[in-house]
Each structure stands twice: as structure tokens, then as C-alpha cells.
PDB file of C-alpha atoms in Angstrom:
ATOM      1  CA  MET A  28      45.188 -20.958  -8.555  1.00  0.00           C
ATOM      2  CA  ASP A  29      42.804 -21.278 -11.517  1.00  0.00           C
ATOM      3  CA  ILE A  30      41.480 -17.512 -10.962  1.00  0.00           C
ATOM      4  CA  LEU A  31      45.338 -16.215 -10.774  1.00  0.00           C
ATOM      5  CA  VAL A  32      45.837 -17.689 -14.173  1.00  0.00           C
ATOM      6  CA  ASN A  33      42.553 -16.800 -15.214  1.00  0.00           C
ATOM      7  CA  PHE A  34      43.182 -12.883 -14.033  1.00  0.00           C
ATOM      8  CA  LEU A  35      46.564 -12.907 -15.946  1.00  0.00           C
ATOM      9  CA  TYR A  36      44.545 -14.102 -19.189  1.00  0.00           C
ATOM     10  CA  TYR A  37      42.220 -11.692 -19.284  1.00  0.00           C
ATOM     11  CA  SER A  38      44.572  -8.736 -18.165  1.00  0.00           C
ATOM     12  CA  VAL A  39      46.855  -9.194 -21.333  1.00  0.00           C
ATOM     13  CA  ARG A  40      44.065  -9.720 -23.431  1.00  0.00           C
ATOM     14  CA  ALA A  41      42.405  -6.533 -22.279  1.00  0.00           C
ATOM     15  CA  GLY A  42      45.693  -4.893 -22.101  1.00  0.00           C
ATOM     16  CA  THR A  43      47.006  -5.308 -25.437  1.00  0.00           C
ATOM     17  CA  PRO A  44      44.804  -2.530 -27.020  1.00  0.00           C
ATOM     18  CA  LEU A  45      46.272  -0.400 -24.568  1.00  0.00           C
ATOM     19  CA  LEU A  46      49.756  -1.126 -24.880  1.00  0.00           C
ATOM     20  CA  LEU A  47      49.236  -0.765 -28.505  1.00  0.00           C
ATOM     21  CA  GLY A  48      48.296   3.029 -27.765  1.00  0.00           C
ATOM     22  CA  THR A  49      50.916   3.502 -25.362  1.00  0.00           C
ATOM     23  CA  THR A  50      53.574   2.384 -27.802  1.00  0.00           C
ATOM     24  CA  GLY A  51      52.311   5.008 -29.929  1.00  0.00           C
ATOM     25  CA  GLU A  52      52.552   7.593 -27.473  1.00  0.00           C
ATOM     26  CA  ILE A  53      56.116   7.015 -26.603  1.00  0.00           C
ATOM     27  CA  ILE A  54      57.198   7.124 -30.145  1.00  0.00           C
ATOM     28  CA  THR A  55      54.883  10.520 -30.342  1.00  0.00           C
ATOM     29  CA  GLU A  56      56.745  11.908 -27.163  1.00  0.00           C
ATOM     30  CA  LYS A  57      60.700  11.011 -28.818  1.00  0.00           C
ATOM     31  CA  SER A  58      59.338  13.817 -31.382  1.00  0.00           C
ATOM     32  CA  GLY A  59      58.458  16.154 -28.308  1.00  0.00           C
ATOM     33  CA  HIS A  60      54.673  16.261 -29.088  1.00  0.00           C
ATOM     34  CA  LEU A  61      52.088  15.156 -26.427  1.00  0.00           C
ATOM     35  CA  ASN A  62      49.219  13.607 -27.644  1.00  0.00           C
ATOM     36  CA  LEU A  63      47.000  13.452 -24.974  1.00  0.00           C
ATOM     37  CA  GLY A  64      44.251  12.571 -27.520  1.00  0.00           C
ATOM     38  CA  ILE A  65      44.985   8.817 -27.864  1.00  0.00           C
ATOM     39  CA  PRO A  66      42.027   7.471 -26.271  1.00  0.00           C
ATOM     40  CA  GLY A  67      39.548   9.343 -28.318  1.00  0.00           C
ATOM     41  CA  ILE A  68      41.634   8.332 -31.375  1.00  0.00           C
ATOM     42  CA  MET A  69      41.373   4.616 -30.624  1.00  0.00           C
ATOM     43  CA  TYR A  70      37.366   5.015 -29.747  1.00  0.00           C
ATOM     44  CA  VAL A  71      37.011   6.843 -33.184  1.00  0.00           C
ATOM     45  CA  GLY A  72      38.618   4.049 -34.534  1.00  0.00           C
ATOM     46  CA  ALA A  73      37.031   1.017 -32.711  1.00  0.00           C
ATOM     47  CA  ILE A  74      32.953   2.918 -33.201  1.00  0.00           C
ATOM     48  CA  SER A  75      34.367   3.065 -36.761  1.00  0.00           C
ATOM     49  CA  GLY A  76      34.771  -0.571 -37.238  1.00  0.00           C
ATOM     50  CA  VAL A  77      31.706  -1.565 -35.064  1.00  0.00           C
ATOM     51  CA  VAL A  78      29.991   0.533 -37.876  1.00  0.00           C
ATOM     52  CA  GLY A  79      31.455  -0.356 -40.664  1.00  0.00           C
ATOM     53  CA  SER A  80      30.592  -3.835 -39.774  1.00  0.00           C
ATOM     54  CA  PHE A  81      27.209  -3.628 -38.676  1.00  0.00           C
ATOM     55  CA  LEU A  82      26.839  -1.818 -42.353  1.00  0.00           C
ATOM     56  CA  TYR A  83      28.128  -4.770 -44.181  1.00  0.00           C
ATOM     57  CA  GLU A  84      25.967  -7.002 -42.349  1.00  0.00           C
ATOM     58  CA  ASN A  85      23.016  -5.415 -43.098  1.00  0.00           C
ATOM     59  CA  SER A  86      23.759  -4.660 -47.073  1.00  0.00           C
ATOM     60  CA  CYS A  87      24.317  -8.873 -46.848  1.00  0.00           C
ATOM     61  CA  GLY A  88      20.759  -9.080 -45.247  1.00  0.00           C
ATOM     62  CA  ASN A  89      22.148 -10.866 -42.109  1.00  0.00           C
ATOM     63  CA  ASP A  90      22.944 -14.106 -43.950  1.00  0.00           C
ATOM     64  CA  ILE A  91      25.646 -15.279 -43.090  1.00  0.00           C
ATOM     65  CA  ALA A  92      26.113 -17.526 -45.888  1.00  0.00           C
ATOM     66  CA  ASN A  93      26.082 -14.066 -48.606  1.00  0.00           C
ATOM     67  CA  MET A  94      29.035 -12.984 -46.269  1.00  0.00           C
ATOM     68  CA  ASN A  95      32.451 -13.144 -47.649  1.00  0.00           C
ATOM     69  CA  PRO A  96      34.622 -13.682 -44.627  1.00  0.00           C
ATOM     70  CA  PHE A  97      37.352 -11.425 -46.034  1.00  0.00           C
ATOM     71  CA  LEU A  98      35.171  -8.924 -46.908  1.00  0.00           C
ATOM     72  CA  ALA A  99      33.725  -9.092 -42.860  1.00  0.00           C
ATOM     73  CA  VAL A 100      37.338  -8.550 -41.654  1.00  0.00           C
ATOM     74  CA  PHE A 101      38.359  -5.856 -44.360  1.00  0.00           C
ATOM     75  CA  ILE A 102      35.628  -3.420 -44.365  1.00  0.00           C
ATOM     76  CA  PRO A 103      35.637  -3.165 -40.380  1.00  0.00           C
ATOM     77  CA  LEU A 104      39.372  -2.776 -40.442  1.00  0.00           C
ATOM     78  CA  ILE A 105      39.688  -0.132 -43.240  1.00  0.00           C
ATOM     79  CA  CYS A 106      36.894   1.549 -41.539  1.00  0.00           C
ATOM     80  CA  ALA A 107      38.671   1.288 -38.261  1.00  0.00           C
ATOM     81  CA  ILE A 108      41.511   2.886 -40.012  1.00  0.00           C
ATOM     82  CA  ILE A 109      39.956   5.673 -41.397  1.00  0.00           C
ATOM     83  CA  GLY A 110      38.619   7.092 -38.585  1.00  0.00           C
ATOM     84  CA  ALA A 111      41.413   7.053 -36.489  1.00  0.00           C
ATOM     85  CA  VAL A 112      43.030   8.959 -39.441  1.00  0.00           C
ATOM     86  CA  LEU A 113      40.717  11.228 -39.115  1.00  0.00           C
ATOM     87  CA  MET A 114      40.452  12.210 -35.758  1.00  0.00           C
ATOM     88  CA  GLY A 115      44.384  12.169 -35.701  1.00  0.00           C
ATOM     89  CA  LEU A 116      44.562  14.363 -38.865  1.00  0.00           C
ATOM     90  CA  ILE A 117      41.744  17.226 -36.706  1.00  0.00           C
ATOM     91  CA  TYR A 118      44.385  17.104 -33.354  1.00  0.00           C
ATOM     92  CA  SER A 119      47.379  17.501 -35.793  1.00  0.00           C
ATOM     93  CA  VAL A 120      45.926  20.113 -37.705  1.00  0.00           C
ATOM     94  CA  LEU A 121      45.108  21.538 -34.617  1.00  0.00           C
ATOM     95  CA  THR A 122      48.376  21.375 -32.841  1.00  0.00           C
ATOM     96  CA  VAL A 123      50.694  21.531 -35.543  1.00  0.00           C
ATOM     97  CA  THR A 124      49.592  23.860 -37.941  1.00  0.00           C
ATOM     98  CA  LEU A 125      47.067  26.231 -35.722  1.00  0.00           C
ATOM     99  CA  HIS A 126      49.480  26.000 -32.447  1.00  0.00           C
ATOM    100  CA  ALA A 127      46.594  24.980 -30.223  1.00  0.00           C
ATOM    101  CA  ASN A 128      47.962  23.881 -26.701  1.00  0.00           C
ATOM    102  CA  GLN A 129      48.385  19.786 -26.874  1.00  0.00           C
ATOM    103  CA  ASN A 130      46.909  19.250 -23.700  1.00  0.00           C
ATOM    104  CA  VAL A 131      43.729  20.816 -24.268  1.00  0.00           C
ATOM    105  CA  THR A 132      42.797  19.843 -27.713  1.00  0.00           C
ATOM    106  CA  GLY A 133      44.170  15.974 -26.585  1.00  0.00           C
ATOM    107  CA  LEU A 134      41.921  16.355 -23.778  1.00  0.00           C
ATOM    108  CA  ALA A 135      39.211  17.951 -25.603  1.00  0.00           C
ATOM    109  CA  ILE A 136      39.051  15.016 -28.567  1.00  0.00           C
ATOM    110  CA  THR A 137      38.878  12.276 -26.161  1.00  0.00           C
ATOM    111  CA  THR A 138      36.143  13.802 -23.429  1.00  0.00           C
ATOM    112  CA  ALA A 139      34.046  14.743 -27.199  1.00  0.00           C
ATOM    113  CA  THR A 140      34.506  11.607 -28.811  1.00  0.00           C
ATOM    114  CA  CYS A 141      33.844   9.252 -25.720  1.00  0.00           C
ATOM    115  CA  ALA A 142      30.845  12.058 -24.764  1.00  0.00           C
ATOM    116  CA  THR A 143      29.183  11.894 -28.600  1.00  0.00           C
ATOM    117  CA  PHE A 144      29.889   8.144 -28.997  1.00  0.00           C
ATOM    118  CA  ARG A 145      28.150   7.412 -25.208  1.00  0.00           C
ATOM    119  CA  SER A 146      25.105   9.302 -26.003  1.00  0.00           C
ATOM    120  CA  ILE A 147      24.718   7.749 -29.171  1.00  0.00           C
ATOM    121  CA  TRP A 148      25.111   4.486 -27.623  1.00  0.00           C
ATOM    122  CA  ALA A 149      22.365   5.320 -24.620  1.00  0.00           C
ATOM    123  CA  THR A 150      20.040   6.450 -27.440  1.00  0.00           C
ATOM    124  CA  ALA A 151      20.548   3.260 -29.192  1.00  0.00           C
ATOM    125  CA  ILE A 152      19.987   0.583 -26.334  1.00  0.00           C
ATOM    126  CA  SER A 153      16.881   2.860 -25.233  1.00  0.00           C
ATOM    127  CA  ALA A 154      15.155   2.866 -28.429  1.00  0.00           C
ATOM    128  CA  HIS A 155      16.012  -0.866 -28.669  1.00  0.00           C
ATOM    129  CA  ARG A 156      14.239  -1.347 -24.852  1.00  0.00           C
ATOM    130  CA  LEU A 157      11.399   0.491 -26.514  1.00  0.00           C
ATOM    131  CA  SER A 158      11.280  -1.511 -29.422  1.00  0.00           C
ATOM    132  CA  SER A 159      11.385  -4.689 -27.095  1.00  0.00           C
ATOM    133  CA  LEU A 160       8.885  -3.440 -24.362  1.00  0.00           C
ATOM    134  CA  SER A 161       5.891  -2.709 -27.234  1.00  0.00           C
ATOM    135  CA  SER A 162       6.027  -6.755 -27.541  1.00  0.00           C
ATOM    136  CA  THR A 163       6.106  -7.676 -24.129  1.00  0.00           C
ATOM    137  CA  LYS A 164       3.089  -8.331 -22.131  1.00  0.00           C
ATOM    138  CA  ARG A 165       2.218  -5.184 -20.436  1.00  0.00           C
ATOM    139  CA  LEU A 166       1.338  -5.380 -16.323  1.00  0.00           C
ATOM    140  CA  SER A 167      -1.547  -4.802 -14.713  1.00  0.00           C
ATOM    141  CA  PRO A 168      -2.816  -1.771 -13.005  1.00  0.00           C
ATOM    142  CA  ASP A 169      -2.209  -3.445  -9.705  1.00  0.00           C
ATOM    143  CA  ARG A 170       0.981  -4.631 -10.178  1.00  0.00           C
ATOM    144  CA  ARG A 171       2.980  -1.632 -12.054  1.00  0.00           C
ATOM    145  CA  ASN A 172       2.289   0.461  -9.018  1.00  0.00           C
ATOM    146  CA  ALA A 173       3.155  -2.234  -6.199  1.00  0.00           C
ATOM    147  CA  PRO A 174       6.643  -1.013  -5.449  1.00  0.00           C
ATOM    148  CA  ARG A 175       5.362   2.868  -5.339  1.00  0.00           C
ATOM    149  CA  GLN A 176       2.418   2.256  -3.228  1.00  0.00           C
ATOM    150  CA  GLN A 177       4.774   0.276  -0.630  1.00  0.00           C
ATOM    151  CA  LEU A 178       6.953   2.796  -0.659  1.00  0.00           C
ATOM    152  CA  PHE A 179       4.897   5.533   0.370  1.00  0.00           C
ATOM    153  CA  THR A 180       3.077   3.116   3.311  1.00  0.00           C
ATOM    154  CA  ALA A 181       6.588   2.480   4.696  1.00  0.00           C
ATOM    155  CA  PRO A 182       7.293   4.190   8.098  1.00  0.00           C
ATOM    156  CA  MET A 183       9.456   7.411   7.710  1.00  0.00           C
ATOM    157  CA  ALA A 184      12.408   5.638   9.379  1.00  0.00           C
ATOM    158  CA  THR A 185      12.267   3.128   6.778  1.00  0.00           C
ATOM    159  CA  ARG A 186      11.931   5.147   4.066  1.00  0.00           C
ATOM    160  CA  PRO A 187      15.164   5.924   1.129  1.00  0.00           C
ATOM    161  CA  PRO A 188      16.833   9.349   2.070  1.00  0.00           C
ATOM    162  CA  HIS A 189      15.121  11.122  -0.771  1.00  0.00           C
ATOM    163  CA  CYS A 190      11.234  10.791   0.140  1.00  0.00           C
ATOM    164  CA  ASN A 191      12.508  12.806   3.712  1.00  0.00           C
ATOM    165  CA  MET A 192      14.481  15.780   1.439  1.00  0.00           C
ATOM    166  CA  ARG A 193      11.031  17.763   1.643  1.00  0.00           C
ATOM    167  CA  LEU A 194      10.926  18.209   5.489  1.00  0.00           C
ATOM    168  CA  TRP A 195      14.650  18.235   5.320  1.00  0.00           C
ATOM    169  CA  ARG A 196      14.556  21.240   3.170  1.00  0.00           C
ATOM    170  CA  SER A 197      11.762  22.864   4.980  1.00  0.00           C
ATOM    171  CA  SER A 198      13.562  23.576   8.268  1.00  0.00           C
ATOM    172  CA  SER A 199      14.975  26.661   8.981  1.00  0.00           C
ATOM    173  CA  LYS A 200      18.266  24.956  10.557  1.00  0.00           C
ATOM    174  CA  ALA A 201      18.588  23.029   7.077  1.00  0.00           C
ATOM    175  CA  ARG A 202      18.169  25.973   5.213  1.00  0.00           C
ATOM    176  CA  GLU A 203      20.782  27.788   7.466  1.00  0.00           C
ATOM    177  CA  ARG A 204      23.134  25.093   7.134  1.00  0.00           C
ATOM    178  CA  LEU A 205      22.892  25.116   3.204  1.00  0.00           C
ATOM    179  CA  ARG A 206      24.167  28.466   3.716  1.00  0.00           C
ATOM    180  CA  GLY A 207      27.984  29.240   3.739  1.00  0.00           C
ATOM    181  CA  PRO A 208      29.568  31.181   6.049  1.00  0.00           C
ATOM    182  CA  TRP A 209      29.984  34.071   3.424  1.00  0.00           C
ATOM    183  CA  GLN A 210      25.888  34.260   3.265  1.00  0.00           C
ATOM    184  CA  ARG A 211      25.134  34.169   7.038  1.00  0.00           C
ATOM    185  CA  LEU A 212      26.748  37.454   7.277  1.00  0.00           C
ATOM    186  CA  ARG A 213      24.446  39.040   4.493  1.00  0.00           C
ATOM    187  CA  PRO A 214      20.871  40.106   5.929  1.00  0.00           C
ATOM    188  CA  THR A 215      18.763  37.968   4.089  1.00  0.00           C
TER     189      THR A 215
END
């Protein structure tokens, strides 16, 4: 019973932002406009809020005593609103003023923002991992190469499939299987 209660609690908690975006989309569709860029616009708003919070915390020197609680909430909120409004403005200019396709524009905004911020996030995480690796103890060459040595000394049947790809690709039957039926008719 406890698992069911936790599941319901977390599903309502995680679904509330989606329900707010859905409500906005329903109101937009009543006006006859389809906005498929709402997840991307929400994503830009969330990332802008995180950036605003980060900048405010850095301006205070990461000292909690120097932080104003009102500004700690107000600055990220304003940044999130500004980011979402700018993305909504871009969408509305493209679709209303320039008469671009609503479906394509909305999906392009969602895809572009998610891909851009995901690559930025991955870069930041990898930079953080590299900086944290410099402070850790280095492994000796024996321990660092141990998994690789075990992989290539294992019998052929127990190796992962990607180790056998070179042998599979080199056989002529495998090359024939890679060709489609339209390529088998042409002389090679």
C-alpha cells in the first residue's frame, strides 16, 4: 500500500508542470493555433531559472548568510519568465508574422532547445568530471589496463560481440548479407 501511495504522490508531483503546459496548450488551441513548441519553451524557462539562480549564488559568494531569501526566489523566477517569453516571442513571430508552419516550427524549437541544452549540460558535466579526476589518486598501469587485458585474453566464445565484428565483416558471405537485393544484381 505504501508503494502505491508513493507512486501517486510522485506522479502528481512530476506531472504538475506538464499539466500546466497542457492547460496553456488547450487555451492556445481554442484560439485556433497549434503550439508544439511548449516543451521547448518550458525547458528554456527552466534552464534560464537555473542560470539566474547560479549567477545570484555566485554574486553572493556562495555564502548563505549574504543571500536575501526574496531575491533568491525572485531572480530565478524573473529569469525563467524572461527565457520563456523570449522563446514564445520567437515562435509567435515565426508562425504569425512570417506564416511558417506551426507544426514544423514548434517541433524545431523543442528539438533545438533540448539538443542545445543537453550538449551544454554534457560539456559542463564532463568538465566537472575532468576537474574532479585531477584531484583523485592515479591508478597504476597494471590496475588501469586490467579489464582490457582480460577482455582480449578471454576465449572467443565469451568475448562481447563487438570484438568479433572484424572477423564477421571480413567474410564474403557477411558482405553479401550487408548488400541489399538491389545491389546483388549489379556487377561488383
